[in-house]
Short mmCIF file of C-alpha atoms and ligand atoms in Angstrom, two decimals:
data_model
loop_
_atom_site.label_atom_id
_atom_site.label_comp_id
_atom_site.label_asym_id
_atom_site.label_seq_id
_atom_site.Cartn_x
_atom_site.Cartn_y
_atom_site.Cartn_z
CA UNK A 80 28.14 -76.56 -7.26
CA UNK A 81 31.20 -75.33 -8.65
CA UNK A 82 34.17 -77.32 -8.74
CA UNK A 83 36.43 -74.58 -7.72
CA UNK A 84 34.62 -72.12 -5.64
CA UNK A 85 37.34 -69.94 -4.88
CA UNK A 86 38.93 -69.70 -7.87
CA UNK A 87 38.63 -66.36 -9.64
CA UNK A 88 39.99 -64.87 -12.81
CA UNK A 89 43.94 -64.63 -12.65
CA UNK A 90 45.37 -61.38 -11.33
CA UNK A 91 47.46 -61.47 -14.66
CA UNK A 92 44.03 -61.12 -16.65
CA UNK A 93 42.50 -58.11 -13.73
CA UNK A 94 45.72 -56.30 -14.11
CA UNK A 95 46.21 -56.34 -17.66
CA UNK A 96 42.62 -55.69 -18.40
CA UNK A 97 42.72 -52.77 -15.99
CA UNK A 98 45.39 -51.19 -17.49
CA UNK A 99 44.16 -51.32 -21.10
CA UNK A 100 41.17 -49.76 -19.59
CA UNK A 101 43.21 -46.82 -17.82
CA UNK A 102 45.89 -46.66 -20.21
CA UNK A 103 48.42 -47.24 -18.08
CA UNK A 104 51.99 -48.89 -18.98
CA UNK A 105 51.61 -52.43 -18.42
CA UNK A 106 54.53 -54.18 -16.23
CA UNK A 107 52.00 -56.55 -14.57
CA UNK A 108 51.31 -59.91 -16.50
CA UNK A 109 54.54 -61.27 -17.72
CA UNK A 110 55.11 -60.61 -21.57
CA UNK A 111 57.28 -59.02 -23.69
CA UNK A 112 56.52 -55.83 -25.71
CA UNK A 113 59.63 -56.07 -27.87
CA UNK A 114 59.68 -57.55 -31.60
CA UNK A 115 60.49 -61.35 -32.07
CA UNK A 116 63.89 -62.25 -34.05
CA UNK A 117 63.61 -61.81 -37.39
CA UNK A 118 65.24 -65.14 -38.35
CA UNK A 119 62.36 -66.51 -36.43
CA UNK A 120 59.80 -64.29 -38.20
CA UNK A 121 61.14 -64.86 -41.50
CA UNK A 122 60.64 -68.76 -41.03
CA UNK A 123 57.14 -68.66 -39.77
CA UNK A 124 56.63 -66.52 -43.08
CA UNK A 125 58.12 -69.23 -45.22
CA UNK A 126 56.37 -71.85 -43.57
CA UNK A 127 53.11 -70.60 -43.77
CA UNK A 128 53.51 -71.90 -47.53
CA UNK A 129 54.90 -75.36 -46.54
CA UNK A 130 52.80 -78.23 -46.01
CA UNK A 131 53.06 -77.81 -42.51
CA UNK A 132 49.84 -77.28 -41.46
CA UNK A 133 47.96 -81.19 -40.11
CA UNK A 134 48.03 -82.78 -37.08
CA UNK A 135 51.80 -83.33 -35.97
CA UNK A 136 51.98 -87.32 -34.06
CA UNK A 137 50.60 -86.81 -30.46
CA UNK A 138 53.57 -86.28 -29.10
CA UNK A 139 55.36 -83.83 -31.15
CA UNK A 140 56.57 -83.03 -34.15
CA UNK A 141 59.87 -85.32 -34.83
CA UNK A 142 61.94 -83.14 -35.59
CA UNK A 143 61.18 -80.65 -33.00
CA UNK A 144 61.75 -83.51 -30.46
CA UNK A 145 64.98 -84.43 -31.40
CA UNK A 146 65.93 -80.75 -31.22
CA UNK A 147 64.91 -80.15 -27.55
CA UNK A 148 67.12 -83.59 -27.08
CA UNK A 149 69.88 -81.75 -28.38
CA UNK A 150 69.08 -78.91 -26.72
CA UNK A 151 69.02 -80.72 -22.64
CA UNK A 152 71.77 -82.13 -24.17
CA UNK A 153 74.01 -79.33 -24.87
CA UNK A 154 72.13 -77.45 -21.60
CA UNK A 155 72.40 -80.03 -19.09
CA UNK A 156 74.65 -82.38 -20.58
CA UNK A 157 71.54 -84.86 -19.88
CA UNK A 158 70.77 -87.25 -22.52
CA UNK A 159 67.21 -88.06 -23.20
CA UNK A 160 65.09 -90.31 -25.62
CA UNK A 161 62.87 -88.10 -27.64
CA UNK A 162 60.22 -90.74 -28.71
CA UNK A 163 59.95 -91.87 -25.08
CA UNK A 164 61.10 -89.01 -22.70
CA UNK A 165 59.74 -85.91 -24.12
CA UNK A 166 56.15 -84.17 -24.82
CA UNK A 167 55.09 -80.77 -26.79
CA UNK A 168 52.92 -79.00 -24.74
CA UNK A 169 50.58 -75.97 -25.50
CA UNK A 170 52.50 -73.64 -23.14
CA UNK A 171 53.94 -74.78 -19.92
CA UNK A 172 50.38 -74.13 -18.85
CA UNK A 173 49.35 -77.82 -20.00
CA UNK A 174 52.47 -79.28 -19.57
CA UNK A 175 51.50 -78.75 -15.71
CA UNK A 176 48.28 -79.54 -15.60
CA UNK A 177 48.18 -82.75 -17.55
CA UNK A 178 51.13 -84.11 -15.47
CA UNK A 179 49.10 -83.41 -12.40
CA UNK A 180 46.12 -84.71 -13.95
CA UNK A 181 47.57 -87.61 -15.10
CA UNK A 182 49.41 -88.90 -11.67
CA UNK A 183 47.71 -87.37 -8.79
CA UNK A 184 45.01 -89.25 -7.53
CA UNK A 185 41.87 -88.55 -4.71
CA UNK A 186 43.39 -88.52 -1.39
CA UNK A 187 46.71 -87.43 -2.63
CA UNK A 188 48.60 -84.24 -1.00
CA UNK A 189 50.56 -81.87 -3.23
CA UNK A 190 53.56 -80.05 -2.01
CA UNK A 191 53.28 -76.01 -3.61
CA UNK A 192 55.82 -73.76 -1.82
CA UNK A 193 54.27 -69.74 -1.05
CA UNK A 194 54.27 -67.52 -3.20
CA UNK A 195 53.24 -70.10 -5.90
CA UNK A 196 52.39 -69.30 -9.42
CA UNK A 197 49.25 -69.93 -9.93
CA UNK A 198 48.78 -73.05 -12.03
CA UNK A 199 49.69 -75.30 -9.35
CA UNK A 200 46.68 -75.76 -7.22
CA UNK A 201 43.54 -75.74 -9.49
CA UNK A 202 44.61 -78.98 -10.93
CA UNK A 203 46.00 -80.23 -7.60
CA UNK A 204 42.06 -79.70 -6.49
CA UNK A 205 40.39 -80.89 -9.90
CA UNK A 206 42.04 -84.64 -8.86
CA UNK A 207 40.29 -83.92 -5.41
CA UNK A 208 43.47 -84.25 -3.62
CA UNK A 209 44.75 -81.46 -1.45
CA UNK A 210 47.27 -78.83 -2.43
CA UNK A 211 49.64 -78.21 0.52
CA UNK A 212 51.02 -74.79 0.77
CA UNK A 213 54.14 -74.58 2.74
CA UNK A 214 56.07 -70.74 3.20
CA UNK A 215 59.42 -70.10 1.78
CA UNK A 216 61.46 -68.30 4.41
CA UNK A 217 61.39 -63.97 4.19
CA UNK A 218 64.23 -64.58 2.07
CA UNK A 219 62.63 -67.04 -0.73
CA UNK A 220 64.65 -69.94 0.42
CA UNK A 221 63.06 -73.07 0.72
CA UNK A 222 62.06 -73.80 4.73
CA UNK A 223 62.94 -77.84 4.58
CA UNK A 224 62.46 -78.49 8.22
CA UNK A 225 58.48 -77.32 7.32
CA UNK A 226 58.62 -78.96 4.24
CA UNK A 227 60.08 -82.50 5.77
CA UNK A 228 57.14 -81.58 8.21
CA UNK A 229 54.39 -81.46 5.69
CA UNK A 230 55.69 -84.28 4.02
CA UNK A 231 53.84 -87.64 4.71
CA UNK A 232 52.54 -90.88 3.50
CA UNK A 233 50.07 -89.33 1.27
CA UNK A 234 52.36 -86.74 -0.32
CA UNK A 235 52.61 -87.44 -3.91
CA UNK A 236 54.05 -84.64 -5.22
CA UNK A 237 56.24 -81.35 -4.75
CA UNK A 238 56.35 -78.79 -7.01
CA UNK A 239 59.21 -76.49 -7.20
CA UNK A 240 59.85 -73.38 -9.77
CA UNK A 241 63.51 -72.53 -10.08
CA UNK A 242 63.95 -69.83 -11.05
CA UNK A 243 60.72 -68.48 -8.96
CA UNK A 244 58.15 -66.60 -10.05
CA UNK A 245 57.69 -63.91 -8.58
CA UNK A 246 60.81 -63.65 -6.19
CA UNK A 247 63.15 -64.26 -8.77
CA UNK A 248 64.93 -66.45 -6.60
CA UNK A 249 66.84 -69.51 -7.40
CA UNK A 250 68.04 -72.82 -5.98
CA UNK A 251 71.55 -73.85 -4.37
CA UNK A 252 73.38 -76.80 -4.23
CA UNK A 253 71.89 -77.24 -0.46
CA UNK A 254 68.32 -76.89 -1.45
CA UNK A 255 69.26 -79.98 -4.22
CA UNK A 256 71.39 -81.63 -1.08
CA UNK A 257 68.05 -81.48 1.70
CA UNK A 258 65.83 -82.62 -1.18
CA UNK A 259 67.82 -85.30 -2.21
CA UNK A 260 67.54 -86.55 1.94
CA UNK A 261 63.57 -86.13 1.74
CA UNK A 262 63.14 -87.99 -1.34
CA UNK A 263 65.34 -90.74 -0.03
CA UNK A 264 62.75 -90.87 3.06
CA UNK A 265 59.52 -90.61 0.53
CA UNK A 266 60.76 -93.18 -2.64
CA UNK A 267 57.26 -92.45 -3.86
CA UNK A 268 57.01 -88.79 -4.21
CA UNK A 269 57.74 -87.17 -7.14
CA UNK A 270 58.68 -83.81 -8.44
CA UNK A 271 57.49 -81.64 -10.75
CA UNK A 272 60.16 -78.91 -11.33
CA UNK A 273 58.68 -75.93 -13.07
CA UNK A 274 61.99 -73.99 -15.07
CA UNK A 275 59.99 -71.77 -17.62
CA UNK A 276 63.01 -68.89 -16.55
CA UNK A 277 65.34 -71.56 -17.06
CA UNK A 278 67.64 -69.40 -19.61
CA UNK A 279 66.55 -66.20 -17.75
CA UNK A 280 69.37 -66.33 -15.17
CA UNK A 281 71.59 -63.41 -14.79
CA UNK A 282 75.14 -63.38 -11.82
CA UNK A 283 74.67 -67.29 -11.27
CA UNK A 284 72.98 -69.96 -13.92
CA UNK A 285 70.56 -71.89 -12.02
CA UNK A 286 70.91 -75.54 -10.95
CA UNK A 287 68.69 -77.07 -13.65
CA UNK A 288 66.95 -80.85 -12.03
CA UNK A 289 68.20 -81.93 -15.45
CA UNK A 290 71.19 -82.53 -14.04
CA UNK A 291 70.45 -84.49 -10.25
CA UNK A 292 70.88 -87.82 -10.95
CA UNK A 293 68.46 -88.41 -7.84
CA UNK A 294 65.70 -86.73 -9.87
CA UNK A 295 66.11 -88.16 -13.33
CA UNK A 296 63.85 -91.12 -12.66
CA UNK A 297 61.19 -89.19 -10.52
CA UNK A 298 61.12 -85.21 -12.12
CA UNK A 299 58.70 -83.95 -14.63
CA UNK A 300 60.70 -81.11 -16.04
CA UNK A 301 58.52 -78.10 -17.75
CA UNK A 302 59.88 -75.53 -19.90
CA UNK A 303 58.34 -72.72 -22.17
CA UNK A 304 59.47 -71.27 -25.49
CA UNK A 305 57.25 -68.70 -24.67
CA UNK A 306 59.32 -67.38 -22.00
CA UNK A 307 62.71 -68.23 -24.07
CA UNK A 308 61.49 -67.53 -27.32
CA UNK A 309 59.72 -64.12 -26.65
CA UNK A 310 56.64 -65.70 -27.59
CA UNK A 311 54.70 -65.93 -24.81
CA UNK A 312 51.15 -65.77 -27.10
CA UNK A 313 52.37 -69.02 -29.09
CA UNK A 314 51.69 -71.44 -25.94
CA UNK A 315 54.20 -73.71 -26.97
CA UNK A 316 56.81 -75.64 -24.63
CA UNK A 317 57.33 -78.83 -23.30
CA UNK A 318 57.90 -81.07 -20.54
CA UNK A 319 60.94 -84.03 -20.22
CA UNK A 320 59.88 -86.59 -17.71
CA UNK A 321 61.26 -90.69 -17.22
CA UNK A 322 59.31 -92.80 -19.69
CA UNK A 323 57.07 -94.39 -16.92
CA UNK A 324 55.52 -91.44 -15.97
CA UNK A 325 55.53 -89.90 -19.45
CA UNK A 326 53.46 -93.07 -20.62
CA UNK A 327 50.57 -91.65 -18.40
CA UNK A 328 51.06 -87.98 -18.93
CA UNK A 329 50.49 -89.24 -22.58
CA UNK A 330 46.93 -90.95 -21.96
CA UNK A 331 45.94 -87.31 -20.27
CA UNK A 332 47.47 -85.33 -23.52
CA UNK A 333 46.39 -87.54 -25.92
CA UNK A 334 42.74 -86.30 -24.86
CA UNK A 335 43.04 -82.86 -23.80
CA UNK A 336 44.87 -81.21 -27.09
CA UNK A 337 45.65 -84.61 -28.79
CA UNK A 338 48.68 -82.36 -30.92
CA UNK A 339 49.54 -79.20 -30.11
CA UNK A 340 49.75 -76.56 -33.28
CA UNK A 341 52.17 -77.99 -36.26
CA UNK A 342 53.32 -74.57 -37.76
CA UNK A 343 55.08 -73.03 -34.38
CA UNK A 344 56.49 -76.75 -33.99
CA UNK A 345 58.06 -76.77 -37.21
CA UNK A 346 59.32 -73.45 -36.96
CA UNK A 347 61.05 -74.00 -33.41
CA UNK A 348 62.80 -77.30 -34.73
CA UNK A 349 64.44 -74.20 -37.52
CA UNK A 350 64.99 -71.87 -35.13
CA UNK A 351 66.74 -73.22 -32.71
CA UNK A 352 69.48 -74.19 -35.32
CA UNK A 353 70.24 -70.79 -34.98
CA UNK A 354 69.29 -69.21 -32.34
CA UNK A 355 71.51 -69.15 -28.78
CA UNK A 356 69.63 -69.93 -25.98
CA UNK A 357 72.74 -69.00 -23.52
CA UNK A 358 72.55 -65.42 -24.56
CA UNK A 359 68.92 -64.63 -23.40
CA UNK A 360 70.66 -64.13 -19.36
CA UNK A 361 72.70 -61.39 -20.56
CA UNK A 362 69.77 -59.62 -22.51
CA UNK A 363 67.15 -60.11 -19.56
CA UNK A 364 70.15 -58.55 -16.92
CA UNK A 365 71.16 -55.83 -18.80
CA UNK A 366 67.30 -55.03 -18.87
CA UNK A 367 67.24 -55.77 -15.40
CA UNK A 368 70.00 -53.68 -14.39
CA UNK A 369 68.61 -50.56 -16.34
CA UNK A 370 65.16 -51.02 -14.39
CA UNK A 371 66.99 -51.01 -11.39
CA UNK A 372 69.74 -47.87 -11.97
CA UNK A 373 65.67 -45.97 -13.24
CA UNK A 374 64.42 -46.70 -10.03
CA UNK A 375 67.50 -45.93 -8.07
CA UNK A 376 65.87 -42.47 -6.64
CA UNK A 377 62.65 -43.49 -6.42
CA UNK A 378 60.68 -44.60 -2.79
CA UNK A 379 60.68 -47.90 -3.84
CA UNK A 380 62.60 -50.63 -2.41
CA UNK A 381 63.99 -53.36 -4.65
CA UNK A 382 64.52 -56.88 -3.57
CA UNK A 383 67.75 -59.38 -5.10
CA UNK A 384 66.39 -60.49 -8.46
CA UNK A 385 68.69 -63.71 -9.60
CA UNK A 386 66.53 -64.83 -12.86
CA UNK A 387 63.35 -64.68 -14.16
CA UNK A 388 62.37 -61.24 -15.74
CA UNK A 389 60.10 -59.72 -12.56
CA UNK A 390 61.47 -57.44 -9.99
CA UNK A 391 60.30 -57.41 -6.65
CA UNK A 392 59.71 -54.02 -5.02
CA UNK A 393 58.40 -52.88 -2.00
CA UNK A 394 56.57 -49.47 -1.41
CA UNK A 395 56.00 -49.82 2.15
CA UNK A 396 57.66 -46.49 2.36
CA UNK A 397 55.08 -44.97 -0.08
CA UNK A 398 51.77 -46.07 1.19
CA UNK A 399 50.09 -48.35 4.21
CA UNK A 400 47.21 -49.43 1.83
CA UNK A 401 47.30 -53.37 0.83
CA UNK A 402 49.16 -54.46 -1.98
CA UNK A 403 46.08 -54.79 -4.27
CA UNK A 404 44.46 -51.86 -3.17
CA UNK A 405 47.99 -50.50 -3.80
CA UNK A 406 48.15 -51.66 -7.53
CA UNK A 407 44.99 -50.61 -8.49
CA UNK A 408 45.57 -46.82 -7.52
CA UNK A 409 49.10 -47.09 -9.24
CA UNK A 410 46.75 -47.41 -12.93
CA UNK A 411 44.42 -45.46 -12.06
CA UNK A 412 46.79 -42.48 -10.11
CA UNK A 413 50.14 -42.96 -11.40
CA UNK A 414 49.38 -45.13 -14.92
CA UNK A 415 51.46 -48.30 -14.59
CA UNK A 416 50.04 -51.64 -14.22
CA UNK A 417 51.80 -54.16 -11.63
CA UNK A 418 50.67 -57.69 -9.76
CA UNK A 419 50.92 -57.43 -5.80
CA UNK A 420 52.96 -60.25 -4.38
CA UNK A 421 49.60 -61.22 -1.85
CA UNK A 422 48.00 -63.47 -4.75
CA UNK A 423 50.72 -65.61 -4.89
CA UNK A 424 50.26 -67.00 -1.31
CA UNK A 425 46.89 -69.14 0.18
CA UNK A 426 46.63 -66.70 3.05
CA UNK A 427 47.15 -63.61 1.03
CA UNK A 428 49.57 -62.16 3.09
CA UNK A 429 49.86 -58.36 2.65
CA UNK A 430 53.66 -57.43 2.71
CA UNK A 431 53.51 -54.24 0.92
CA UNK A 432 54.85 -56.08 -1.95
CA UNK A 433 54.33 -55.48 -5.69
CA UNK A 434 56.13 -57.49 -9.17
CA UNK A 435 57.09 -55.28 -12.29
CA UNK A 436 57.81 -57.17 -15.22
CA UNK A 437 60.79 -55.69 -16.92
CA UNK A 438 60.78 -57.68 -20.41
CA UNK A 439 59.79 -54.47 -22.13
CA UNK A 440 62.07 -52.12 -24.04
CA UNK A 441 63.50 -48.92 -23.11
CA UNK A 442 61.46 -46.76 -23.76
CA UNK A 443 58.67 -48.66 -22.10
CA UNK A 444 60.57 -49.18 -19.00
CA UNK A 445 61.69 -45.41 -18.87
CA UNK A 446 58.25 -43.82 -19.08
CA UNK A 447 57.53 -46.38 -16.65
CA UNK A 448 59.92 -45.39 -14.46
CA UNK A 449 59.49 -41.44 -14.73
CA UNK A 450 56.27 -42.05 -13.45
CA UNK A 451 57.17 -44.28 -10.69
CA UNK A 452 59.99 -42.22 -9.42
CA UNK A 453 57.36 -39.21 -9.48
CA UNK A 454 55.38 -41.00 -6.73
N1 PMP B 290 55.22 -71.36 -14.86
C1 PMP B 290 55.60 -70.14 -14.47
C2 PMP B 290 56.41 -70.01 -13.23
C3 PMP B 290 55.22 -69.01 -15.19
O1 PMP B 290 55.60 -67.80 -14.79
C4 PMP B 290 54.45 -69.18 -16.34
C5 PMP B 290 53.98 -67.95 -17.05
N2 PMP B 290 54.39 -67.87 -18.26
C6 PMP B 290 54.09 -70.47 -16.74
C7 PMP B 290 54.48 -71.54 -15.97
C8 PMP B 290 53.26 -70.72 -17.95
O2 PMP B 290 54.00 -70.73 -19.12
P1 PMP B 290 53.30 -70.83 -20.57
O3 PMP B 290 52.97 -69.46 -20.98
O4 PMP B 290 54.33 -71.49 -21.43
O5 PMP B 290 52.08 -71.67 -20.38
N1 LIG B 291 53.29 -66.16 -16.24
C1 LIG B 291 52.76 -64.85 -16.45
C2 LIG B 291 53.09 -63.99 -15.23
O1 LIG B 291 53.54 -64.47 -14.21
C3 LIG B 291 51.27 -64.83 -16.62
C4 LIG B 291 50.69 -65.78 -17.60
C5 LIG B 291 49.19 -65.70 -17.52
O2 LIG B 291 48.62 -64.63 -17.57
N2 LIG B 291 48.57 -66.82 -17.33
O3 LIG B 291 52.86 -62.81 -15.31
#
């Protein structure tokens, strides 16, 4: 009997397989195709001759902790205790998953708001407790009289991703002000607040939970230097959360990677001596912006993108067949890869929705767009 019976490989993996396979440009799975920073590349070089290369302590590499204090310090003005508050993760992957692991017991109900990124709910399930999907409105805000609703005795968790993945939406000061009232209702919930696009914010900066006071003692934060870094294949980031619930995310970690890869955590602590996280939202929307002004005369209809580095389009003026259907014939007919928007939610909603990922250079995202203003 399988433990997870309807879990299937990741729409990331089908789409970017299928696309190798038809050769088609790939703006489905989230990665960049651009080259990494040089100043980063020339200190992975250098260190690949330092003795950097045994187990790190369990929870990070010292150094690299008391960087990412400095960096939620200089971020969110927050001030945290590296030895106590903070965990190196293999990708914000783990950094999820072990949190759940670690706190959510049988029985348990787990807030995940539609469309969800996919990571939430297999864990959720793997404690055999019960992943409760609750819709955003049509617009991606957060529905709080359903989510108050949902919320009961047994709920011991919400997860939220700000900015979201795949709307691109992000939080107000509201959404903080109507959580804030629930949590005050449910002292034991807690959040885990899911910010991998955290510098990837382009007209507004996003309301980080680093900086609600109401959170700090009940948020597991999770952030990626894949996504900031360009380095998504590195699976490195890390997760802040109050020491009493790091001390159990800790038992979980300390058994399911133990450390997670010394030479990338020593070469992060270097880098980010140098390297400004607060110009990555200018980067991402100027690449946004030129995605959108290439698809301007195209059939496709683009939806508000605030952060994150996915645009939301819809073709429903192209085509009536369902999104997935959709994507496949746009590799194999039109050769470019993107995910359909239905595989984010539990009742696969068809919307005639589709996410292109525009971290890709120019010339990537033009011959992209050629083709898709063709169709
Ligand atoms: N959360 C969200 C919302 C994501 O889009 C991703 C994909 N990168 C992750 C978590 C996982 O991040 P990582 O690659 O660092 O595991
Ligand atoms: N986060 C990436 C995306 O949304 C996918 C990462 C993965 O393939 N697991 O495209």
């Amino acid at each position: 009997m399988s433990k997870l019976p309807n879990v299937t490989t990741s729409i990331f993996t089908v789409m970017s397989k299928m696309a190798a396979e038809y050769n088609a440009i790939n703006l489905s799975q989230g990665f960049p195709n651009f080259p990494l920073d040089e100043r980063l590349t020339d200190i992975i070089a250098r260190l690949a001759k330092e003795n950097v290369h045994q187990y790190t302590p369990m929870a990070g590499f010292p150094p690299l902790m008391r960087q990412i204090a400095k960096l939620v310090q200089s971020s969110y003005n927050r001030t945290i205790v590296p030895e106590t508050e903070i965990l190196v993760t293999a990708g914000a992957t783990q950094g999820i998953f072990t949190s759940i692991l670690a706190l959510v017991k049988t029985g348990d109900e787990v807030i995940i708001l539609d469309p969800s990124y996919d990571s939430y709910e297999s864990p959720v399930l793997l404690c055999n407790a019960k992943p409760i999907r609750v819709a955003l409105n049509d617009d991606y805000t957060p529905n709080w009289e359903t989510i108050k609703k949902a919320c009961s005795s047994k709920t011991k968790m919400i997860i939220i991703n700000n900015p979201h993945n795949p709307t691109g939406k992000i939080l107000n000061e509201d959404d903080f002000l109507q959580l804030e009232k629930l949590l005050l209702k449910h002292p034991d919930i807690i959040v885990l607040s899911d910010e991998v696009y955290e510098y990837i914010t382009f007209e507004e900066k996003h309301i980080s939970a680093h900086t609600k006071d109401f959170l700090l003692n009940r948020c597991i934060m999770v952030s990626s230097f894949g996504k900031s870094f360009h380095i998504t294949g590195w699976k490195i980031g890390y997760i802040v959360a109050p020491e009493h619930l790091m001390k159990e995310i800790k038992k979980v970690h300390q058994f399911l990677v133990f450390s997670v890869n010394s030479i990338s955590q020593a070469a992060i602590s270097e880098y980010l001596n140098v390297v400004d996280v607060n110009l990555l939202g200018k980067f991402y929307q100027e690449k946004r912006d030129y995605f959108q002004k290439l698809l301007q005369n195209s059939r496709f209809e683009l939806k508000p993108c605030e952060g994150t580095y996915f645009q939301v389009a819809s073709y429903a003026n192209i085509s009536k067949d369902d999104d997935i259907t959709f994507c496949k014939k746009l590799i194999t007919d039109h050769g470019v890869a993107a995910i359909p928007i239905s595989t984010f939610y539990s009742d696969h909603k068809d919307q005639k929705l589709i996410r292109f990922c525009f971290a890709k250079d120019d010339f990537t995202l033009e011959s992209a767009a050629k083709k898709l203003c063709d169709i």
